[in-house]
Structure formats: C-alpha cells, structure tokens
Amino acid sequence: MVHSEVKARVEQVYREESRRILATLIRLLGDFDLAEEALHEAFFVAVERWQQDGVPDNPRTWLVSTGRFKAIDVLRRRARFNASRPLLLAQLEVLEQADWSDEDVEDDRLRLIFTCCHPALAADAQVPLTLREVCDLTTEEIARAFLSAPATIAQRIVRAKAKIRDAKIPYQVPSLAELPERLDSVLRVIYLVFNEGYSASIGAQVTREDLTREAIRLGRLLMELLPEPEVMGLLAMMLLHESRRVARTCANGELVLLDEQDRTLWDGEMIAEGCSLVERALSSRRFGPYCLQAAIAAVHAEAPSVDETDWEQIVGLYDVLLRAVPSPVIELNRAAAISKHDGPLAALIQVEAILARGDLLDYHLAHSARAEFCRQLGRVEQARGAYERALALTQQAPERRFIEGRLKALR
C-alpha cells in the first residue's frame, strides 16, 4: 500500500475505533493521560508499520497491543529517573502481566462510562468526563450541550481525572447491587451522546451516525445488564429517533423538517422494536422521563402523516413529562406540539414566556421556534429578528443554511 492509502486507512480506524481502544488502554494502564499518550503513539507507529507489513487483520487488537508496549516503555524510562521508582515498578509489573483479549474490548467503553459516573466524582463532572473520554466530544461541544463555558467544563474534567487516579477508582462495571444507584448518570450520558449524534452541535452535517449508533449499542449492553423500564425507555427513544435519520436530510445534505419528511424512508424495523420496548416499559407502571420521551416518539413514528398525528396525546405526554422533569427545553418541545394542536399564537405565547424569564436565551432552537411561529402569524419583522438571533447562535452548517433560506424568503 502506498503512503496515502495507509494514512487514509489509519484515519478511518481512528474515527471508528479510537475511543474503544482508549477505553481498553485506560483499563489496562489505570491512567487517563498515559492511555491517551499510548493511543497516539500506537497510531503514529501504525502509519509506518502498516505501510511495510500491511494492515493487520484486526487493527484494534494490534493498536491496543502496540499502545500497551509503548506505555511499558514510558514507565521503564520513568522508573530509571523518578524518585518514586518502587511505585512505578509496581505499576510496570502489573501492566506487563496484564491479561487481556479482544473479547474484553467490546465492553470496555461501558466499563469506562461506569468509572466516569462513579459516585465519588462530583455530579457536575461525571457526564462531561464521559462525553470527553468515551465519546471524543470536544470541550466546546460539551460546553454547548450544558450551556456552559468551555473553561468551566475543562476544569471539571481535569479534577475528575485526578480524583479517579488519587482514589484508585476501579475500571469495572459495578455489581448488580450497585447498578441502580449508578444508573441515572449512565443513562444521562448515553442520552447526551445520542443527542449530539442526532443533532450535531457543530459541523457540516446534521447528524453524526457514529455517535447515534454507539449510543444505541451502549443502550443494548446496559439493557442486558439491567433490563429496567427506564433503560428500555431510553433504548426505545433512541431507536425511534434513529429510524428517521435518513429522512432528516435530502440528497445534498440539507435539513428536512418533520412536516416535509418522506415517511417511507423511516426504518420500519427500528420503529417496531422501539414501539415494542415502549409497551413493555409502560406496562411496568414504573416508568420515568425516558419512557415518556419514548412514548412521544412512538406517537410520531406510528402516525401516517403530520396531519394524522395525535397531537393532543403528545401535548398530554409532555404535560406529564414536565411534572416529572421541569425543564425549559421540554417546555420548548411542548410548544412545538401546541402549535400543531392549538395554533402558532398559543405556541408563541409559550416560547416568549420561556425567553422572558431568562431561560434558553443562548439556545438557537428557542429563537428558531419563536421565528417560525411569528412567520406563520405574518409578523415579519419579529420573525426576521428571531431568525437573525438564531443564526448568530448556530454553528451547524445545514441549520445555518436553513435559517438563511427562511430569512431570504422573508425579504
């Protein structure tokens, strides 16, 4: 293979496998920073070695092994010159004797999620750490998901890594007895991973299939461990939303709203599985927010068209969801349903009330919704101002082009 072909293959493996490889290296090395250094060293070596020897049959296993040996070299060098040599030698001995196989790798990301969501860590650091280390989201992407400053998120991540190292928090899935108390944080992480994949906060594409597929895979693993109603609900919600992914953009990558989507493109198998999970979860009578969101998605998925959607049921489900989890984002989604059931004026009143109390002022979808309802009501100047505010806050290219199109139509 020529250099350009090898480089392209290495880049592909990095995109598809790097976070699984990192999760395994973190488990083997017990050190985030050493694992990240080993990961990058392994990929650097791959560019040269694969050109000479060819791409291995199992690139992931090769990279884990190479990263492990690179880490051993680093620890040996440190042991020669560091005053804490006995500790380094002990770490080196554990690493050299570590027993692992490729079968272990598949669950390492789930192990790492549980480590990042350990109750010893600060609650506001658990999810950012997981999104950074497990899912490779940038600090800026995580900050947008939390409506926080990147520097604040970066400090939380650094402190959490130090806590894991100093407290020697184990890299393992907790026992069945410990699972329930750790479940909420893990569900939230998987939910946020899926959200970033379903509607990317930045970039040239509406969706990131790598993240949505990974979130669904983790959801399935979690359900095998703990088939609780909320786990079913989260998996169902992800499947039902993912079933619409292909229809959410047209051939040239432009955004297609729900009203205009070709429903024949929706994935029937995912819808059937998602709806079945919703029924199982709701029948338990122990359902929570994820089950309710899945139920809303199921109503959408089962409707033949927008006009035939049971909007009254969706508004009712949002009412129940808001009582369970008061949230301005849920209020905004409810307003969108109200616009279909009661008209744009009723929806606009709801959105303006959210913004008036200071919520979602920096959330582009709130201003987009306000603009859309104003447009439908013929309030052109208000719509233009709201669209311009949304455009200033939007960093995803297809969303920007969609808003620019709306502004052009208003002119």
XYZ file of C-alpha atoms in Angstrom:
411
model
C 0.000 0.000 0.000
C 1.234 3.498 -0.799
C 1.610 6.065 1.965
C -1.621 7.918 1.125
C -3.645 4.687 1.246
C -2.168 3.690 4.595
C -2.756 7.145 6.023
C -6.382 7.058 4.880
C -6.864 3.610 6.449
C -5.278 4.735 9.727
C -7.548 7.782 9.799
C -10.577 5.557 9.189
C -9.609 3.226 12.038
C -9.051 6.232 14.287
C -12.533 7.562 13.552
C -14.202 4.179 14.063
C -12.154 2.555 16.827
C -10.041 5.082 18.731
C -12.419 5.523 21.663
C -12.791 1.758 22.179
C -9.014 1.392 22.047
C -8.622 4.266 24.523
C -11.151 2.702 26.894
C -9.187 -0.565 26.899
C -5.873 1.230 27.413
C -7.330 3.188 30.323
C -8.459 -0.070 31.917
C -5.061 -1.699 31.385
C -2.948 1.302 32.404
C -5.163 2.824 35.085
C -4.166 6.304 33.930
C -6.068 8.612 31.556
C -3.054 10.671 30.459
C -0.760 7.680 29.935
C -3.503 5.910 27.964
C -4.043 8.930 25.690
C -0.288 9.184 25.093
C -0.123 5.459 24.316
C -3.092 5.732 21.948
C -1.472 8.458 19.875
C 1.886 6.662 19.860
C 0.199 3.494 18.581
C -1.480 5.302 15.686
C 1.783 7.091 14.866
C 3.580 3.732 14.655
C 0.729 2.286 12.566
C 1.341 4.750 9.727
C 4.907 3.439 9.293
C 4.468 -0.241 10.153
C 1.296 -0.847 8.149
C 2.961 0.550 5.052
C 5.751 -2.014 5.449
C 3.796 -5.017 6.766
C 0.259 -4.353 5.552
C -2.855 -3.598 7.593
C -3.365 -6.298 10.264
C -6.478 -8.481 10.212
C -7.625 -6.951 13.498
C -6.377 -3.344 13.623
C -7.974 -2.683 17.021
C -6.120 -5.550 18.736
C -2.856 -4.520 17.067
C -3.260 -0.934 18.261
C -4.115 -1.953 21.831
C -1.034 -4.184 21.961
C 1.192 -1.512 20.458
C -0.164 1.135 22.824
C 0.386 -1.184 25.793
C 4.027 -1.805 24.849
C 4.581 1.925 24.289
C 3.208 2.588 27.777
C 5.542 -0.071 29.216
C 8.487 1.736 27.567
C 7.358 5.050 29.076
C 7.072 3.545 32.555
C 10.507 1.917 32.267
C 12.077 5.268 31.403
C 10.281 6.959 34.277
C 11.342 4.200 36.686
C 15.021 4.877 35.904
C 14.885 8.540 36.827
C 11.922 9.010 39.155
C 12.290 9.110 42.932
C 9.064 7.090 43.337
C 10.639 4.171 41.480
C 9.073 1.420 43.658
C 5.569 2.643 42.772
C 6.426 2.830 39.090
C 7.957 -0.630 39.163
C 4.812 -1.991 40.755
C 2.697 -0.319 38.065
C 5.029 -1.661 35.396
C 4.840 -5.192 36.782
C 1.032 -5.107 36.764
C 0.994 -3.826 33.199
C 3.494 -6.383 31.919
C 1.490 -9.208 33.459
C -1.910 -7.839 32.465
C -4.043 -10.471 30.775
C -6.454 -9.235 28.140
C -8.113 -10.474 24.990
C -10.042 -8.883 22.151
C -13.268 -10.230 23.667
C -12.730 -7.893 26.639
C -12.508 -4.822 24.441
C -16.164 -4.779 23.400
C -17.390 -3.909 26.899
C -14.568 -1.542 27.852
C -16.465 1.597 26.892
C -19.319 0.570 29.149
C -16.813 -0.101 31.965
C -15.317 3.340 31.387
C -18.739 5.007 31.483
C -19.409 3.479 34.888
C -15.985 4.625 36.086
C -16.628 8.166 34.893
C -20.024 8.090 36.620
C -18.659 6.814 39.938
C -20.440 8.408 42.932
C -17.064 9.539 44.343
C -16.832 12.071 41.490
C -18.589 15.416 41.567
C -22.012 15.140 39.950
C -21.353 18.043 37.559
C -18.138 16.386 36.328
C -19.378 12.855 35.622
C -21.174 13.499 32.350
C -18.593 15.933 30.845
C -15.773 13.493 31.641
C -17.630 10.635 29.983
C -18.507 12.631 26.896
C -14.879 13.701 26.534
C -13.128 10.389 27.195
C -15.640 7.827 25.973
C -17.199 9.667 23.046
C -14.409 12.039 21.947
C -16.611 15.117 22.076
C -14.558 18.309 22.284
C -14.719 20.535 25.327
C -16.542 23.119 23.205
C -19.195 20.591 22.106
C -19.757 19.508 25.710
C -19.986 23.126 26.850
C -22.717 23.788 24.284
C -24.643 20.721 25.460
C -24.560 22.089 29.029
C -24.895 25.756 28.025
C -21.645 26.372 29.959
C -18.257 27.970 29.321
C -15.586 25.651 27.833
C -13.106 26.646 30.577
C -15.574 25.545 33.253
C -16.070 22.171 31.582
C -12.292 21.696 31.127
C -11.669 22.306 34.850
C -14.313 19.760 35.825
C -12.754 17.136 33.559
C -9.235 17.714 34.932
C -10.441 17.485 38.539
C -12.406 14.300 37.815
C -9.376 12.589 36.214
C -7.262 13.475 39.232
C -9.912 12.089 41.578
C -10.042 8.762 39.701
C -6.251 8.498 39.870
C -5.858 9.526 43.510
C -8.827 7.498 44.806
C -7.851 4.496 42.647
C -11.404 4.144 41.363
C -11.625 0.762 39.569
C -12.386 0.402 35.863
C -15.246 -2.055 36.051
C -18.986 -2.470 35.700
C -20.421 -2.387 39.244
C -22.152 -5.328 40.840
C -25.893 -5.823 40.384
C -26.439 -4.419 43.877
C -24.573 -1.202 42.957
C -26.076 -0.745 39.488
C -29.303 1.088 40.420
C -27.566 3.971 42.239
C -25.228 4.491 39.268
C -27.909 4.136 36.613
C -29.203 7.729 36.365
C -25.805 9.188 35.468
C -25.073 6.469 32.926
C -28.463 6.882 31.260
C -27.894 10.617 31.064
C -24.508 10.130 29.422
C -25.864 7.770 26.767
C -28.784 10.165 26.195
C -26.442 13.124 25.629
C -24.211 11.088 23.327
C -27.244 10.195 21.227
C -28.459 13.798 21.188
C -25.116 15.061 19.898
C -25.234 12.420 17.177
C -28.876 13.019 16.277
C -28.431 16.782 16.002
C -24.756 17.699 15.845
C -23.984 20.971 17.611
C -21.321 21.924 15.077
C -20.030 20.862 11.684
C -21.039 20.221 8.094
C -23.671 17.545 8.745
C -26.996 17.426 10.566
C -26.234 14.083 12.218
C -23.244 12.046 13.396
C -24.125 8.423 12.768
C -21.056 7.196 14.665
C -22.436 8.690 17.883
C -26.053 7.590 17.448
C -25.024 4.021 16.626
C -22.599 3.906 19.550
C -25.243 5.236 21.948
C -27.685 2.552 20.777
C -25.002 -0.131 21.163
C -24.286 1.027 24.721
C -28.021 1.117 25.430
C -28.331 -2.518 24.362
C -25.367 -3.518 26.556
C -26.899 -1.701 29.502
C -30.247 -3.400 28.985
C -28.540 -6.794 29.088
C -27.090 -5.825 32.463
C -30.183 -4.180 33.898
C -33.483 -4.529 31.959
C -35.223 -1.757 33.914
C -38.128 0.250 32.414
C -36.065 3.444 32.080
C -33.281 1.552 30.273
C -35.920 0.164 27.891
C -37.353 3.651 27.517
C -34.021 5.201 26.608
C -33.219 2.465 24.088
C -36.716 2.761 22.592
C -36.422 6.541 22.288
C -33.060 6.266 20.529
C -34.310 3.615 18.107
C -37.437 5.609 17.240
C -35.484 8.790 16.574
C -32.736 6.962 14.686
C -35.413 5.381 12.470
C -35.979 8.856 10.948
C -32.327 9.784 10.410
C -32.186 9.137 6.640
C -35.287 11.258 6.046
C -33.960 14.229 8.048
C -31.705 15.373 5.211
C -32.133 15.438 1.454
C -29.619 14.124 -1.077
C -27.401 17.234 -0.851
C -27.331 17.179 2.963
C -29.837 19.965 3.558
C -32.136 19.839 6.585
C -35.671 18.451 6.129
C -38.209 19.292 8.836
C -40.594 16.677 10.242
C -43.547 18.118 8.305
C -41.763 17.554 4.982
C -40.041 14.204 5.611
C -40.706 11.230 3.335
C -42.028 8.722 5.861
C -41.449 5.814 3.512
C -37.746 6.319 4.293
C -38.280 5.695 8.006
C -36.834 2.397 9.222
C -39.776 0.107 9.961
C -37.743 -2.466 11.895
C -36.392 0.153 14.290
C -39.888 1.579 14.748
C -41.319 -1.857 15.513
C -38.581 -2.630 18.041
C -38.867 0.808 19.638
C -42.653 0.638 19.977
C -42.430 -2.858 21.463
C -39.956 -1.605 24.080
C -42.231 1.340 24.892
C -45.154 -1.001 25.512
C -43.039 -3.217 27.774
C -41.726 -0.255 29.744
C -45.092 1.461 30.197
C -46.785 -1.788 31.225
C -44.418 -1.979 34.211
C -46.063 1.114 35.762
C -42.562 2.125 36.944
C -41.695 4.350 34.038
C -39.948 7.726 34.148
C -38.747 10.536 31.835
C -37.055 8.336 29.226
C -40.143 6.164 28.850
C -42.296 9.269 28.418
C -39.987 10.665 25.740
C -40.041 7.294 24.007
C -43.858 7.294 24.135
C -43.900 10.715 22.435
C -41.516 9.438 19.746
C -43.739 6.373 19.265
C -46.808 8.540 18.609
C -44.831 10.370 15.904
C -43.475 7.128 14.440
C -46.863 5.436 14.164
C -48.634 8.405 12.513
C -49.092 8.135 8.719
C -48.602 11.912 8.342
C -48.205 15.129 10.322
C -51.896 15.933 9.976
C -52.895 12.479 11.246
C -50.617 12.682 14.296
C -52.385 12.586 17.663
C -51.146 15.986 18.805
C -53.485 16.033 21.784
C -51.850 12.868 23.114
C -48.377 14.312 22.523
C -49.230 17.520 24.423
C -50.633 15.398 27.240
C -47.456 13.311 27.410
C -45.379 16.497 27.536
C -47.530 17.705 30.434
C -46.732 14.529 32.371
C -43.055 14.769 31.402
C -42.847 18.373 32.628
C -44.271 17.400 36.002
C -41.639 14.665 36.279
C -38.711 16.739 34.971
C -39.303 20.522 34.874
C -37.130 21.813 32.027
C -37.277 24.804 29.653
C -36.141 22.567 26.761
C -39.084 20.230 27.381
C -41.353 23.308 27.540
C -39.983 24.372 24.158
C -40.699 20.946 22.665
C -44.190 21.077 24.158
C -44.726 24.463 22.496
C -43.947 22.878 19.124
C -46.682 20.306 19.764
C -49.079 23.054 20.903
C -48.504 24.855 17.596
C -49.950 21.818 15.793
C -52.814 21.345 18.251
C -53.822 24.936 19.153
C -52.082 27.034 16.509
C -48.939 29.215 16.298
C -50.239 32.007 18.564
C -50.677 29.688 21.548
C -47.212 28.272 20.905
C -45.632 31.716 20.541
C -47.030 32.776 23.925
C -45.352 29.735 25.495
C -41.961 30.380 23.859
C -41.953 34.088 24.702
C -42.743 33.246 28.333
C -39.686 30.941 28.436
C -37.419 33.636 26.995
C -38.930 36.394 29.160
C -37.877 34.675 32.370
C -34.296 34.374 31.058
C -34.265 30.709 30.032
C -32.772 29.461 26.720
C -31.573 32.923 25.696
C -28.450 31.374 24.137
C -30.233 28.325 22.703
C -30.656 28.745 18.962
C -33.655 26.412 18.694
C -35.684 28.608 21.046
C -35.180 31.610 18.766
C -35.802 29.484 15.667
C -39.107 28.327 17.145
C -40.122 31.887 18.006
C -39.206 32.994 14.495
C -41.216 30.178 12.919
C -44.356 30.966 14.912
C -44.012 34.682 14.116
C -43.595 33.837 10.432
C -46.751 31.728 10.464
C -48.624 34.620 12.095
C -47.376 37.114 9.493
C -45.235 39.044 11.985
C -42.408 39.527 9.530
C -40.169 41.919 11.487
C -40.349 39.840 14.659
C -39.642 36.696 12.663
C -36.642 38.314 10.984
C -35.168 39.434 14.306
C -35.628 35.995 15.880
C -34.125 34.214 12.867
C -31.113 36.549 12.938
C -30.593 35.804 16.635
C -30.851 32.050 15.941
C -28.371 32.363 13.064
C -25.851 34.096 15.328
C -26.058 31.181 17.782
C -25.974 28.324 15.240
C -22.709 26.577 14.308
C -24.070 23.648 12.307
C -23.768 24.359 8.568
C -27.092 22.839 7.359
C -29.039 24.643 10.112
C -27.356 27.910 9.155
C -28.330 27.441 5.517
C -31.898 26.589 6.527
C -32.217 29.767 8.602
C -30.612 31.838 5.850
C -33.217 30.422 3.468
C -36.014 31.444 5.825
C -34.558 34.976 6.079
C -34.278 35.219 2.292
C -37.919 34.160 1.929
C -38.984 36.866 4.391
C -37.196 39.503 2.313
